[in-house]
C-alpha atoms as a printed R data frame, in Angstrom:
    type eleno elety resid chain resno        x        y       z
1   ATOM     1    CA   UNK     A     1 -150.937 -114.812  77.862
2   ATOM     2    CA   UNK     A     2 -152.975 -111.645  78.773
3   ATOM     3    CA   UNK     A     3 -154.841 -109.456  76.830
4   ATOM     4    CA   UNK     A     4 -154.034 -106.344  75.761
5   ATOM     5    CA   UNK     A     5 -156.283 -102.869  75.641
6   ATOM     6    CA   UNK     A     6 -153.906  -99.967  74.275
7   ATOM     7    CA   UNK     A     7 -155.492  -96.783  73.518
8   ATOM     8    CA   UNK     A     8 -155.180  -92.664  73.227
9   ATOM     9    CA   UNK     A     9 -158.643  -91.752  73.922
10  ATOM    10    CA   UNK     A    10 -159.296  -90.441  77.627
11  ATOM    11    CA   UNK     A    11 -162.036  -91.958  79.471
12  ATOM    12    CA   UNK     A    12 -163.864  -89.896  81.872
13  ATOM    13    CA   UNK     A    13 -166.063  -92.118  84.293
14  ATOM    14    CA   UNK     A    14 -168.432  -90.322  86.330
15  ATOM    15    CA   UNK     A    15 -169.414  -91.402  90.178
16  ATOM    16    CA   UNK     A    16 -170.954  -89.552  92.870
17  ATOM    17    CA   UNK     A    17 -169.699  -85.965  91.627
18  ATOM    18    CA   UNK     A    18 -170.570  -83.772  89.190
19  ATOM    19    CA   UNK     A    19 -167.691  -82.704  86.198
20  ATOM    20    CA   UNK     A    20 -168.124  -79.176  84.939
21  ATOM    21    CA   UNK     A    21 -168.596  -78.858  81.267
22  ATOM    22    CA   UNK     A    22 -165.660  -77.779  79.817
23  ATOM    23    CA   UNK     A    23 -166.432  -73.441  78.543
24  ATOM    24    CA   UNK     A    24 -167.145  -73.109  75.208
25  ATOM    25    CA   UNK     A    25 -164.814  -71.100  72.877
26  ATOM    26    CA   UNK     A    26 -166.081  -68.300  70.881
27  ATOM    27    CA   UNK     A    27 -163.378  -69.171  68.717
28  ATOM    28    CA   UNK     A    28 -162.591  -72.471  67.318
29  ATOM    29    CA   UNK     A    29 -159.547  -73.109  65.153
30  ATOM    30    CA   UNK     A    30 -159.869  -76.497  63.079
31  ATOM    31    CA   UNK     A    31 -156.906  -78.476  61.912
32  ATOM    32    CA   UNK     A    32 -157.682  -81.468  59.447
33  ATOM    33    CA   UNK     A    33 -155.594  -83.588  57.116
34  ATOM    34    CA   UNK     A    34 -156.946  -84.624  53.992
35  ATOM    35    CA   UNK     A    35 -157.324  -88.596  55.194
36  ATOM    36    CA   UNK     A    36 -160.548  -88.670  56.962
37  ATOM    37    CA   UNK     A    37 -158.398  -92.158  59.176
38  ATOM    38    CA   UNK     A    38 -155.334  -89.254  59.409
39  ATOM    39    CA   UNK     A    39 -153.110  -92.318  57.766
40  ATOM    40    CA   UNK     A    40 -150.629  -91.866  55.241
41  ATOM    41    CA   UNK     A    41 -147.856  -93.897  52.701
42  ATOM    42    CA   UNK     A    42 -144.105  -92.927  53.170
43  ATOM    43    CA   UNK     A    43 -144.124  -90.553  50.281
44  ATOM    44    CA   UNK     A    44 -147.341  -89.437  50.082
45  ATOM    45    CA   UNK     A    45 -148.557  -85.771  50.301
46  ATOM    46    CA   UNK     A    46 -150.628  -84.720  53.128
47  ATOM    47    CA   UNK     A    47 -152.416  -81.565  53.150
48  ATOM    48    CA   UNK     A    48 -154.197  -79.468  55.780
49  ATOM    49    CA   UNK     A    49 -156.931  -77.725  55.953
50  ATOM    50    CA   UNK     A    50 -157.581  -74.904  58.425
51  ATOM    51    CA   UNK     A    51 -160.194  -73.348  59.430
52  ATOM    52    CA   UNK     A    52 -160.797  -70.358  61.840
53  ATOM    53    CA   UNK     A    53 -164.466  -69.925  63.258
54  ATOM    54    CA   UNK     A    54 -166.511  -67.563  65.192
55  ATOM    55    CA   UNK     A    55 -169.921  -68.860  66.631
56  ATOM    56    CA   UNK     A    56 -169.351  -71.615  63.930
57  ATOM    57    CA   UNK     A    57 -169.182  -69.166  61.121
58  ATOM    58    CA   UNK     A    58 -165.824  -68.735  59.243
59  ATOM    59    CA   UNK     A    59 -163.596  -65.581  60.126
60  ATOM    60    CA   UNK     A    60 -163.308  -63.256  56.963
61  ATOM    61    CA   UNK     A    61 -159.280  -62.262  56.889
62  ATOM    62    CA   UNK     A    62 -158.533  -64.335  59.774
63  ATOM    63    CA   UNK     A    63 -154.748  -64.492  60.338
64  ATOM    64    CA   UNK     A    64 -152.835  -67.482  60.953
65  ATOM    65    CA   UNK     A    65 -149.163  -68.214  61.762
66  ATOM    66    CA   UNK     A    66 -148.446  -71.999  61.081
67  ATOM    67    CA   UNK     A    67 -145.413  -74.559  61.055
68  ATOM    68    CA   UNK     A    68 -145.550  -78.307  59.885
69  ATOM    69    CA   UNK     A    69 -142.957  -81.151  60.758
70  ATOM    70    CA   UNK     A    70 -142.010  -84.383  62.591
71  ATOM    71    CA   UNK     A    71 -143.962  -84.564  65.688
72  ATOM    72    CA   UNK     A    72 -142.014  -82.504  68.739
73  ATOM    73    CA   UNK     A    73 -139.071  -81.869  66.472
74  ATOM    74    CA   UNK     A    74 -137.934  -78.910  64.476
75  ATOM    75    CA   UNK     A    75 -140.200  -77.516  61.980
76  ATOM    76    CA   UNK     A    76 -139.323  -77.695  58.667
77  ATOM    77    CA   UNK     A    77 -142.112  -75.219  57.310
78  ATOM    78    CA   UNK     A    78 -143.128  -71.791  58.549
79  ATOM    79    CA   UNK     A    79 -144.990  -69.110  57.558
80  ATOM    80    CA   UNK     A    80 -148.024  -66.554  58.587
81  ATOM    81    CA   UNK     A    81 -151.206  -66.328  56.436
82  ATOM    82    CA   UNK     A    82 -154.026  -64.411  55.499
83  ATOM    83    CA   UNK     A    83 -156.918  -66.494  55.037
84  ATOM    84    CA   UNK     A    84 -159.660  -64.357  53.024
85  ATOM    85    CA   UNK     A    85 -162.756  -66.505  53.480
86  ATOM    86    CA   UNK     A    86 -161.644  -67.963  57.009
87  ATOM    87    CA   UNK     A    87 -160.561  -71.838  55.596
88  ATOM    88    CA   UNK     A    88 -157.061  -72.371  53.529
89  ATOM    89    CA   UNK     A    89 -155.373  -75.266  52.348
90  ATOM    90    CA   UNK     A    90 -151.979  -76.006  54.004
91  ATOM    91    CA   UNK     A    91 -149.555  -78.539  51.689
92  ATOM    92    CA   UNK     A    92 -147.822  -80.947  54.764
93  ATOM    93    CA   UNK     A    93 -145.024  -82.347  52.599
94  ATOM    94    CA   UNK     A    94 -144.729  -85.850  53.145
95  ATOM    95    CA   UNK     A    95 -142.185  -87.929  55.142
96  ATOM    96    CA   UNK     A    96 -139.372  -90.544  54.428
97  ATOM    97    CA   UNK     A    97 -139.751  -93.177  57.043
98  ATOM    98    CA   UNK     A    98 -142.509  -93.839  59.520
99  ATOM    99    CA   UNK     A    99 -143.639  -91.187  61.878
100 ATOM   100    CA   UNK     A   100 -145.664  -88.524  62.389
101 ATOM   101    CA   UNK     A   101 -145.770  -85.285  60.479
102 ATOM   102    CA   UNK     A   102 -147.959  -81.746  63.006
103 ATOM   103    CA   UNK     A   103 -149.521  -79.166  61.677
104 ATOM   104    CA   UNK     A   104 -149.626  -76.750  64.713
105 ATOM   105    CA   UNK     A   105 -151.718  -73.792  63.767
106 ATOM   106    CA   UNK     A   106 -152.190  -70.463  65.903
107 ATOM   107    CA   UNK     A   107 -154.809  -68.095  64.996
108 ATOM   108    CA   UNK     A   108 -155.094  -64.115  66.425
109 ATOM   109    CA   UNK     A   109 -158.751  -63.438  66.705
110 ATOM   110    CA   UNK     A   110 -160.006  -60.091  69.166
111 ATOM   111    CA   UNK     A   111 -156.382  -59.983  71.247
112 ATOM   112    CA   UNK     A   112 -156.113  -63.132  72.071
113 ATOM   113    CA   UNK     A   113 -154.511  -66.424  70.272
114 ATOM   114    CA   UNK     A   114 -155.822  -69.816  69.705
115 ATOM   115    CA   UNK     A   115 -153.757  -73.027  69.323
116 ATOM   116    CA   UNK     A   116 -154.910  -76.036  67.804
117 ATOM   117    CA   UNK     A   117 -153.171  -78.721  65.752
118 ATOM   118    CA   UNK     A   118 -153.517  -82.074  63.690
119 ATOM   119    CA   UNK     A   119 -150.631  -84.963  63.214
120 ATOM   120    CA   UNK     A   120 -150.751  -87.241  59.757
121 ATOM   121    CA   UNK     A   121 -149.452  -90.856  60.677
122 ATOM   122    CA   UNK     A   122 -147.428  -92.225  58.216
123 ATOM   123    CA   UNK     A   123 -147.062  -96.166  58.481
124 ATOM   124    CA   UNK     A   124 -146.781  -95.767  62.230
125 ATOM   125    CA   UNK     A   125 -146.935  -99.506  62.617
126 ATOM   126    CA   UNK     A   126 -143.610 -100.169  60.781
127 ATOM   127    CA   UNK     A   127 -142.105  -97.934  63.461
128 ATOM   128    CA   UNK     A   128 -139.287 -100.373  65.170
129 ATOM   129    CA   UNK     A   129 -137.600  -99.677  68.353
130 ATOM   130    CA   UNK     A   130 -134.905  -97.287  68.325
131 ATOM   131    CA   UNK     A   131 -132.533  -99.262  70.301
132 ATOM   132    CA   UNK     A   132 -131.989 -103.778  71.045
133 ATOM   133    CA   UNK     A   133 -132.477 -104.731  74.588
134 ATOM   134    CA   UNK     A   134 -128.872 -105.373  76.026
135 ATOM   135    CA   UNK     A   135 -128.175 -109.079  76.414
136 ATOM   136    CA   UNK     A   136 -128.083 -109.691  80.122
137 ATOM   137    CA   UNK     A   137 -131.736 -108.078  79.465
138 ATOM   138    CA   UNK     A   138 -134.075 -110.943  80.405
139 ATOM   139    CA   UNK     A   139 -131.696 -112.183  83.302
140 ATOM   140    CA   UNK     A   140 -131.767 -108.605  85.012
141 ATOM   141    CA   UNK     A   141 -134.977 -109.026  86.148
142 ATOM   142    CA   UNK     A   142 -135.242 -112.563  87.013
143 ATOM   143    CA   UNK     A   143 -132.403 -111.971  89.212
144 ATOM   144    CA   UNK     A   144 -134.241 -108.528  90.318
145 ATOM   145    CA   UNK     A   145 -137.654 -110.882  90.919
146 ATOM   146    CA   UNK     A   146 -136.524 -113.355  92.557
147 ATOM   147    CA   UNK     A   147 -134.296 -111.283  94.923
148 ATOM   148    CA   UNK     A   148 -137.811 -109.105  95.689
149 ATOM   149    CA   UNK     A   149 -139.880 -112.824  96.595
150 ATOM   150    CA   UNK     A   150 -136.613 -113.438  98.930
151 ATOM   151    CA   UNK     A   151 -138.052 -110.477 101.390
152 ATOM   152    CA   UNK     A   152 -141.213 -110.963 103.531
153 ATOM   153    CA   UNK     A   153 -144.532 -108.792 102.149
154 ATOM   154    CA   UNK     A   154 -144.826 -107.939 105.619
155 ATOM   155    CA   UNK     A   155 -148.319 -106.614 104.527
156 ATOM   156    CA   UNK     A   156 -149.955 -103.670 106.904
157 ATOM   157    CA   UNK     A   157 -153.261 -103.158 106.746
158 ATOM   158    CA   UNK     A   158 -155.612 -100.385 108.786
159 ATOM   159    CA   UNK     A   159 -159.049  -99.657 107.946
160 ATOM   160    CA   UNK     A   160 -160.320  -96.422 106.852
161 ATOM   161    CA   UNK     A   161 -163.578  -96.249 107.905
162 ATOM   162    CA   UNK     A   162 -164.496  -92.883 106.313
163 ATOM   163    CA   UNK     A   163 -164.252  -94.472 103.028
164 ATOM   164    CA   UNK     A   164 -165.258  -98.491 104.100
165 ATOM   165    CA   UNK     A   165 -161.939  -99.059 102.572
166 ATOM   166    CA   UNK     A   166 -158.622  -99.757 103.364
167 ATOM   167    CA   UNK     A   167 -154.581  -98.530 103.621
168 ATOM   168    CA   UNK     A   168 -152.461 -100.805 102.693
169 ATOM   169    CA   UNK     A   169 -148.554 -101.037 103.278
170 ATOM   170    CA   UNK     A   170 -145.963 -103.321 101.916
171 ATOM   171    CA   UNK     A   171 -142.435 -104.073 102.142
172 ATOM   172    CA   UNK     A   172 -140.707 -103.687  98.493
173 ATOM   173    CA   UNK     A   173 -137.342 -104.513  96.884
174 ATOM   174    CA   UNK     A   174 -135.414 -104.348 100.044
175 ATOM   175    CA   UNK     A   175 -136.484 -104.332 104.011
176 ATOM   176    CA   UNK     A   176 -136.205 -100.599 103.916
177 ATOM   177    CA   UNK     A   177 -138.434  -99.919 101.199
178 ATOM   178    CA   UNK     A   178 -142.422  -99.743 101.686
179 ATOM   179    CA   UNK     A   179 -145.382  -99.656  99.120
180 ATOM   180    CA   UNK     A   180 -148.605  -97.695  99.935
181 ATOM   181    CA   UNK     A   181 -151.695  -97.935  98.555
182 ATOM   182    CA   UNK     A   182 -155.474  -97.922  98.766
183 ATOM   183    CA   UNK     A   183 -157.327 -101.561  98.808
184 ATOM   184    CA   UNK     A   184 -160.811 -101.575  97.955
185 ATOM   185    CA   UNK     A   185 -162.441 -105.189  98.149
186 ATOM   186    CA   UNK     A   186 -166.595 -105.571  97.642
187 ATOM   187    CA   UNK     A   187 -168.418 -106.552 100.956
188 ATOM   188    CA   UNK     A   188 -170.488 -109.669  99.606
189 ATOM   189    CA   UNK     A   189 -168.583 -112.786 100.215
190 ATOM   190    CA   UNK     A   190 -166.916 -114.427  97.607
191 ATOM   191    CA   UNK     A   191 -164.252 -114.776  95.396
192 ATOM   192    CA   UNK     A   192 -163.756 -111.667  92.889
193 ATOM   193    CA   UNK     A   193 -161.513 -110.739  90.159
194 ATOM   194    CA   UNK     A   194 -158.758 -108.278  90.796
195 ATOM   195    CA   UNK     A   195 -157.780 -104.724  89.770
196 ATOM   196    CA   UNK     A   196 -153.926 -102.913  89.932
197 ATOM   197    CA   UNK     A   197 -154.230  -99.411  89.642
198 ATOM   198    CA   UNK     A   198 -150.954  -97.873  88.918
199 ATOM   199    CA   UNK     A   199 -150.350  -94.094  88.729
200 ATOM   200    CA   UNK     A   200 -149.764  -91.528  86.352
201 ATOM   201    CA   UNK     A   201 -146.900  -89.216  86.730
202 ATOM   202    CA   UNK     A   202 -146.487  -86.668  89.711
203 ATOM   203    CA   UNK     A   203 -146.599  -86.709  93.236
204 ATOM   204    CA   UNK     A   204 -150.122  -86.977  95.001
205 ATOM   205    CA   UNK     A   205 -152.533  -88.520  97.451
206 ATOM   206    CA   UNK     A   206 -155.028  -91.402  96.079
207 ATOM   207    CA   UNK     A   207 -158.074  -92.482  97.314
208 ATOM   208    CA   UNK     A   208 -158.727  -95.935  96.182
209 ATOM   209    CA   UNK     A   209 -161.437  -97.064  93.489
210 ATOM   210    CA   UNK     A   210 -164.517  -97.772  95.579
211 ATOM   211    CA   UNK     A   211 -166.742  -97.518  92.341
212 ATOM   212    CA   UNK     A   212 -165.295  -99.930  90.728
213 ATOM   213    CA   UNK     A   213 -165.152 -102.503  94.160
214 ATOM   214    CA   UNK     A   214 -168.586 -101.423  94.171
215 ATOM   215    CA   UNK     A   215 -169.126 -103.308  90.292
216 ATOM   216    CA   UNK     A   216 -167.598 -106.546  91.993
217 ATOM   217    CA   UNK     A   217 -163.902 -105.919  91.755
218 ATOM   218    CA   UNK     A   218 -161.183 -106.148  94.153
219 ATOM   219    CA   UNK     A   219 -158.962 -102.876  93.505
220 ATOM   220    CA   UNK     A   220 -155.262 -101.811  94.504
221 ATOM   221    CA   UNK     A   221 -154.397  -98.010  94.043
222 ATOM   222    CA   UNK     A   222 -151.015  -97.973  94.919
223 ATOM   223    CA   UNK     A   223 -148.774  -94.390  95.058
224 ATOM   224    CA   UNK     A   224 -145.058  -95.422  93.527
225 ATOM   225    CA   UNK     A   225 -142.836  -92.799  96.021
226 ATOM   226    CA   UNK     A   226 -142.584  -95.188  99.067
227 ATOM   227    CA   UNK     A   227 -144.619  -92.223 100.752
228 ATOM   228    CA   UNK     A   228 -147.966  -93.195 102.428
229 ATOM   229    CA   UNK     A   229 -151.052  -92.211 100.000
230 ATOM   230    CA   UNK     A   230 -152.697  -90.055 102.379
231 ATOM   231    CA   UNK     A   231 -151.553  -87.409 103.885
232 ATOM   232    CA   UNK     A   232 -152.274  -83.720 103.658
233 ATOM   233    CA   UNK     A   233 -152.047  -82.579  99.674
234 ATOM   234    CA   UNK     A   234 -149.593  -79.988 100.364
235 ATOM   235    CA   UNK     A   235 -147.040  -82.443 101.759
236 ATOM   236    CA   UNK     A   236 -147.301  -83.985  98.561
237 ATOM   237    CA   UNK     A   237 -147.008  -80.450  96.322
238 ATOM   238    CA   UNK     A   238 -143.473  -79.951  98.418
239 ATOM   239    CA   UNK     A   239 -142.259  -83.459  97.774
240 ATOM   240    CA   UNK     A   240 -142.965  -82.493  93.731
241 ATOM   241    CA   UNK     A   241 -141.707  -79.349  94.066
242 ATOM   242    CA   UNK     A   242 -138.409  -80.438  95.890
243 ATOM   243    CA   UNK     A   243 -137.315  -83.662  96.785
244 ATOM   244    CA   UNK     A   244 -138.795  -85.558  93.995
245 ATOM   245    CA   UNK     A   245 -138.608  -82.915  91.219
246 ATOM   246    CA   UNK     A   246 -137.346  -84.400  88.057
247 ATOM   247    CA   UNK     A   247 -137.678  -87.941  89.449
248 ATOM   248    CA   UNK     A   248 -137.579  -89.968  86.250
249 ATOM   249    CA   UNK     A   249 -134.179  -88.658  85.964
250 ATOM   250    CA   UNK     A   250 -132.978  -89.810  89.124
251 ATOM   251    CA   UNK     A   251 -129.666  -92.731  88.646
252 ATOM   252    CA   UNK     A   252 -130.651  -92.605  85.138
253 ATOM   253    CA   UNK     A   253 -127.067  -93.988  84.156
254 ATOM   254    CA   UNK     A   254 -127.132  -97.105  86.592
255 ATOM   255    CA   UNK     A   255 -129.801 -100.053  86.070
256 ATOM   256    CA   UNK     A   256 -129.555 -101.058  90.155
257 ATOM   257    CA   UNK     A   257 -130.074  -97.493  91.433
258 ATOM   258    CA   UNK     A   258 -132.490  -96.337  88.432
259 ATOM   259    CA   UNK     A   259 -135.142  -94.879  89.841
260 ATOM   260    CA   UNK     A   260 -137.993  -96.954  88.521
261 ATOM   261    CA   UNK     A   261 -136.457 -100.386  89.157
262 ATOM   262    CA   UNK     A   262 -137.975  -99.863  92.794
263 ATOM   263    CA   UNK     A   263 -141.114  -98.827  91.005
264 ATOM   264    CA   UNK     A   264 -141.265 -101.643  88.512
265 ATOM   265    CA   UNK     A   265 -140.570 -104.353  91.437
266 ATOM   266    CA   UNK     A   266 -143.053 -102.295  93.777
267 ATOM   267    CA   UNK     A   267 -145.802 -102.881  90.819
268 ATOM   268    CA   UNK     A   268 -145.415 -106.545  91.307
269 ATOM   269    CA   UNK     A   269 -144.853 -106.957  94.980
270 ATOM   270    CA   UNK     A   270 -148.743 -104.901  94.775
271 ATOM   271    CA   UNK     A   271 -149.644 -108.240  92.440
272 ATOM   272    CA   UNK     A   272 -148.140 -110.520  95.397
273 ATOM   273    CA   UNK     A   273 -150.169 -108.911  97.758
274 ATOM   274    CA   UNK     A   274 -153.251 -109.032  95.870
275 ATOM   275    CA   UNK     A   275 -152.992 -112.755  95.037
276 ATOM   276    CA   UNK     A   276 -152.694 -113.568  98.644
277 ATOM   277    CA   UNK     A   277 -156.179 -112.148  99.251
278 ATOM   278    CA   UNK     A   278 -158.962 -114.491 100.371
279 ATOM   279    CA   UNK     A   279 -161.325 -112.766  98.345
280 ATOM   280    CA   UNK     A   280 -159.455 -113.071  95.455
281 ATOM   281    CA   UNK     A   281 -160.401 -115.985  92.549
282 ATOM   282    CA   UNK     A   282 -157.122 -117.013  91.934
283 ATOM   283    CA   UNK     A   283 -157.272 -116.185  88.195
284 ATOM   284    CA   UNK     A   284 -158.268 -112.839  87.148
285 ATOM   285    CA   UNK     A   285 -155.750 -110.442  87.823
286 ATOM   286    CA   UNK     A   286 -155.570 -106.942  85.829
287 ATOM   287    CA   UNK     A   287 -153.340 -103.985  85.581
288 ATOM   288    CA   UNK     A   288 -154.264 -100.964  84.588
289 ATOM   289    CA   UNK     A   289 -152.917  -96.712  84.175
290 ATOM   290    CA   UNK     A   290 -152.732  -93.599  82.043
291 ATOM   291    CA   UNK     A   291 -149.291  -92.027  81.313
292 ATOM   292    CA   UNK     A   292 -146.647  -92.702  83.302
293 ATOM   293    CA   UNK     A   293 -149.521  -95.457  84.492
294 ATOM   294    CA   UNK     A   294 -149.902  -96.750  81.001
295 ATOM   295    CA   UNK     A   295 -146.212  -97.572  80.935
296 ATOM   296    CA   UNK     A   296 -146.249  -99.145  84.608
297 ATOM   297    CA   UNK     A   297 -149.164 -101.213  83.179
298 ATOM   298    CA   UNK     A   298 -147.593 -102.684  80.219
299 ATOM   299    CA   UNK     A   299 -144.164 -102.908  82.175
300 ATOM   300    CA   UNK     A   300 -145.995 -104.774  85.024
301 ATOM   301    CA   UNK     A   301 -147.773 -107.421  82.655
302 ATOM   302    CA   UNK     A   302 -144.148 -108.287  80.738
303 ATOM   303    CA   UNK     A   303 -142.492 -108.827  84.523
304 ATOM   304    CA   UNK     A   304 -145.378 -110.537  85.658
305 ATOM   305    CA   UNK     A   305 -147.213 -113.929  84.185
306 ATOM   306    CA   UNK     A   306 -149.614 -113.811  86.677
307 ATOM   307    CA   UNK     A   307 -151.227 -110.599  84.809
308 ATOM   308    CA   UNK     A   308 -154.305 -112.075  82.435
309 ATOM   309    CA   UNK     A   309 -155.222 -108.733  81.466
310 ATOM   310    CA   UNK     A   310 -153.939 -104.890  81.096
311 ATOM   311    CA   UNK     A   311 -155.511 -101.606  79.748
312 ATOM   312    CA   UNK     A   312 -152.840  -98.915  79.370
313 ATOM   313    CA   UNK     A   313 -154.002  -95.654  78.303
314 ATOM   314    CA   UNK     A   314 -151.843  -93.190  76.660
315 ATOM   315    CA   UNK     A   315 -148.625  -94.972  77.657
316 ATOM   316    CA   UNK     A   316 -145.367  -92.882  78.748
317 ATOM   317    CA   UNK     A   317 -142.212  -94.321  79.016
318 ATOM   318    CA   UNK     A   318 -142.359  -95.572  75.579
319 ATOM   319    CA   UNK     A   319 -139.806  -95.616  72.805
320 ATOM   320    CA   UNK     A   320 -137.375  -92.405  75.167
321 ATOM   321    CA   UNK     A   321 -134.800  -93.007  72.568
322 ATOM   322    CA   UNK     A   322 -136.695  -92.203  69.297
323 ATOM   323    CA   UNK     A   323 -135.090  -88.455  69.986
324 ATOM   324    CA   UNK     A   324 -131.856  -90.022  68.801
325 ATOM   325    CA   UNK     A   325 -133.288  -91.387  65.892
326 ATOM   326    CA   UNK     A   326 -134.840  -88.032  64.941
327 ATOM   327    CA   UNK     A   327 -138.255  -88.775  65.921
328 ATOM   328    CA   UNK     A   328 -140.466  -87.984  69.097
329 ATOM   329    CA   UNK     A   329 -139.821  -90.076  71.857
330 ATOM   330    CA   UNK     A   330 -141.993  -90.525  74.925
331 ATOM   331    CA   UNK     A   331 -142.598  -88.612  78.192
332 ATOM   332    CA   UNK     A   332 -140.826  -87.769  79.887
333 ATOM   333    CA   UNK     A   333 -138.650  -86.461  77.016
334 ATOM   334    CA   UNK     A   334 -135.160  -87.532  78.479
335 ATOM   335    CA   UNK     A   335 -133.113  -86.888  74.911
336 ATOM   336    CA   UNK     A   336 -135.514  -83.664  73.677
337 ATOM   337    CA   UNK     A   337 -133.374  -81.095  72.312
338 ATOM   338    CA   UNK     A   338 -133.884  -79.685  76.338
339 ATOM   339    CA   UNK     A   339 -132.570  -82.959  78.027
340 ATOM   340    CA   UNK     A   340 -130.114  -84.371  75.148
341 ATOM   341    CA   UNK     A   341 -127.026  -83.030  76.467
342 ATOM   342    CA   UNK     A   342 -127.290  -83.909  80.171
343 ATOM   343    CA   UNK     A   343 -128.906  -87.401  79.449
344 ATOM   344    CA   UNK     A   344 -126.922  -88.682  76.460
345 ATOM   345    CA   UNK     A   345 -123.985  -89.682  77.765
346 ATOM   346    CA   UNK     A   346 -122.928  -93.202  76.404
């Protein structure tokens, strides 16, 4: 068993560089349902309250346009207001089933317009998935496991003595295939617990978490393309912007050529070469990712028992097919009403 961190909140760590504060609006716009914990009861009314500021003071006669319905799906209310003393009262409606009803409000304020919004969760923990795993489910990726500890690691290692850390290639799913990443390992001897960073979406560069190695951590930052992790950035802004545009499309419709079966298997050949690390203490292993990394995390801890712990952070990848269930699904959005008719097609 591992344990299991899942949250929504972003956390910002801070090391050896400074982070601009973010520029202060004159203009706030402030979206708020009536539930101070934002939950609701199928059935149950929700009401928002907006209000428009300026230097914290309401806006006299601000105007507002507004529209309220199921998260990322049509609206089913829209209108513009007036608001006379700068804060109004918005009735939400309610929903039938579990889900989650937005208010997205955008304010006009001195030529320019101001977006903010607020989503009212109603029972989104009786939420169940919108599709069954297929039968042959479970035996997929055995067979897909055991076929990746059939081929060598043939592990390739060179320092990088700019950063005291080091590049790391490995041979994936199939001789062809290689896995790059960034190892990080603390200089005291011993034996240390162990980190697997996987990405979020996009195509990029990575530099390893020395910080972190730093706190007494071994720690893999591993790129998912088969491309090494660090090359010039703007090899990596053509690969996005061409080759591997749209990549969590690719072979959608066929389980073998699916783009992230290489990607899933590629997170645990990362966990085979970690556990074959002298420095490692043979029983702490984590995974860990935002986005498209939140989904590789939790993916990477079901495929892999050897994973005690994982921290996914806003997780992607999650629940695609609530679209045809008339809800929001997850990034990247393969059955929105953009995607449905190219994707959809069993």
């Amino acid at each position: 068993m591992y344990k299991i961190i899942i949250t929504c909140f972003i956390l910002v760590a801070c090391s050896r560089q400074l982070i601009a504060q973010p520029a202060e609006q004159i203009v706030k716009v402030v979206v708020a349902p009536d539930h101070t914990d934002w939950l609701y009861k199928i059935g149950e009314n929700v009401k928002f309250t907006v209000s428009v500021l300026q230097y914290g003071n309401p806006v006299k006669n601000a105007n507002i346009r507004y529209e309220v319905g199921p998260e990322k799906m049509e609206p089913t209310k829209k209108d513009s207001l007036n608001l006379p003393e700068g804060i109004m009262t918005i009735q939400g409606g309610t929903m039938k089933t579990a889900g989650f009803l937005r208010c997205v409000v955008i304010a006009k304020a001195g030529g320019k317009e101001y977006r903010k919004l607020a989503t009212a969760a109603f029972e989104p923990t009786s939420i169940s998935p919108a599709i069954q795993n297929p039968g042959d489910f479970s035996a997929f990726w055995e067979k897909a496991k055991a076929s990746l500890a059939r081929i060598p690691m043939d592990a390739k290692v060179t320092l990088l003595p700019e950063r005291c850390t080091e590049k790391v290639n490995l041979q994936n799913h199939q001789p062809s295939a290689r896995l790059y990443g960034i190892l990080c390992v603390p200089k005291k001897e011993g034996k240390y617990p162990a980190i697997l960073k996987v990405p979020g979406a996009g195509v990029r560069p990575y530099n390893g978490d020395i910080a972190t190695a730093e706190m007494g951590f071994i720690t893999f930052e591993i790129g998912i393309h088969g491309i090494p992790v660090t090359m010039d950035l703007n090899v990596y802004n053509s690969l996005g912007s061409a080759a591997l545009s749209g990549y969590p499309n690719f072979n959608l419709d066929d389980p073998n050529r699916y783009y992230y079966k290489r990607v899933y298997l590629g997170c645990v050949r990362a966990n085979d070469f970690i556990v074959s690390l002298p420095q490692y203490d043979g029983t702490n292993l984590a995974v860990t990712g935002g986005s498209q990394g939140g989904a590789l995390s939790i993916v990477t801890a079901a495929l892999d028992p050897r994973v005690k712990f994982l921290a996914a952070f806003y997780p992607a990848l999650c629940d695609v097919t609530g679209y045809l269930k008339g809800r929001a699904g997850g990034w990247p959005h393969l059955y929105d009403k953009n995607n449905l008719a190219f994707n959809n097609t069993k």
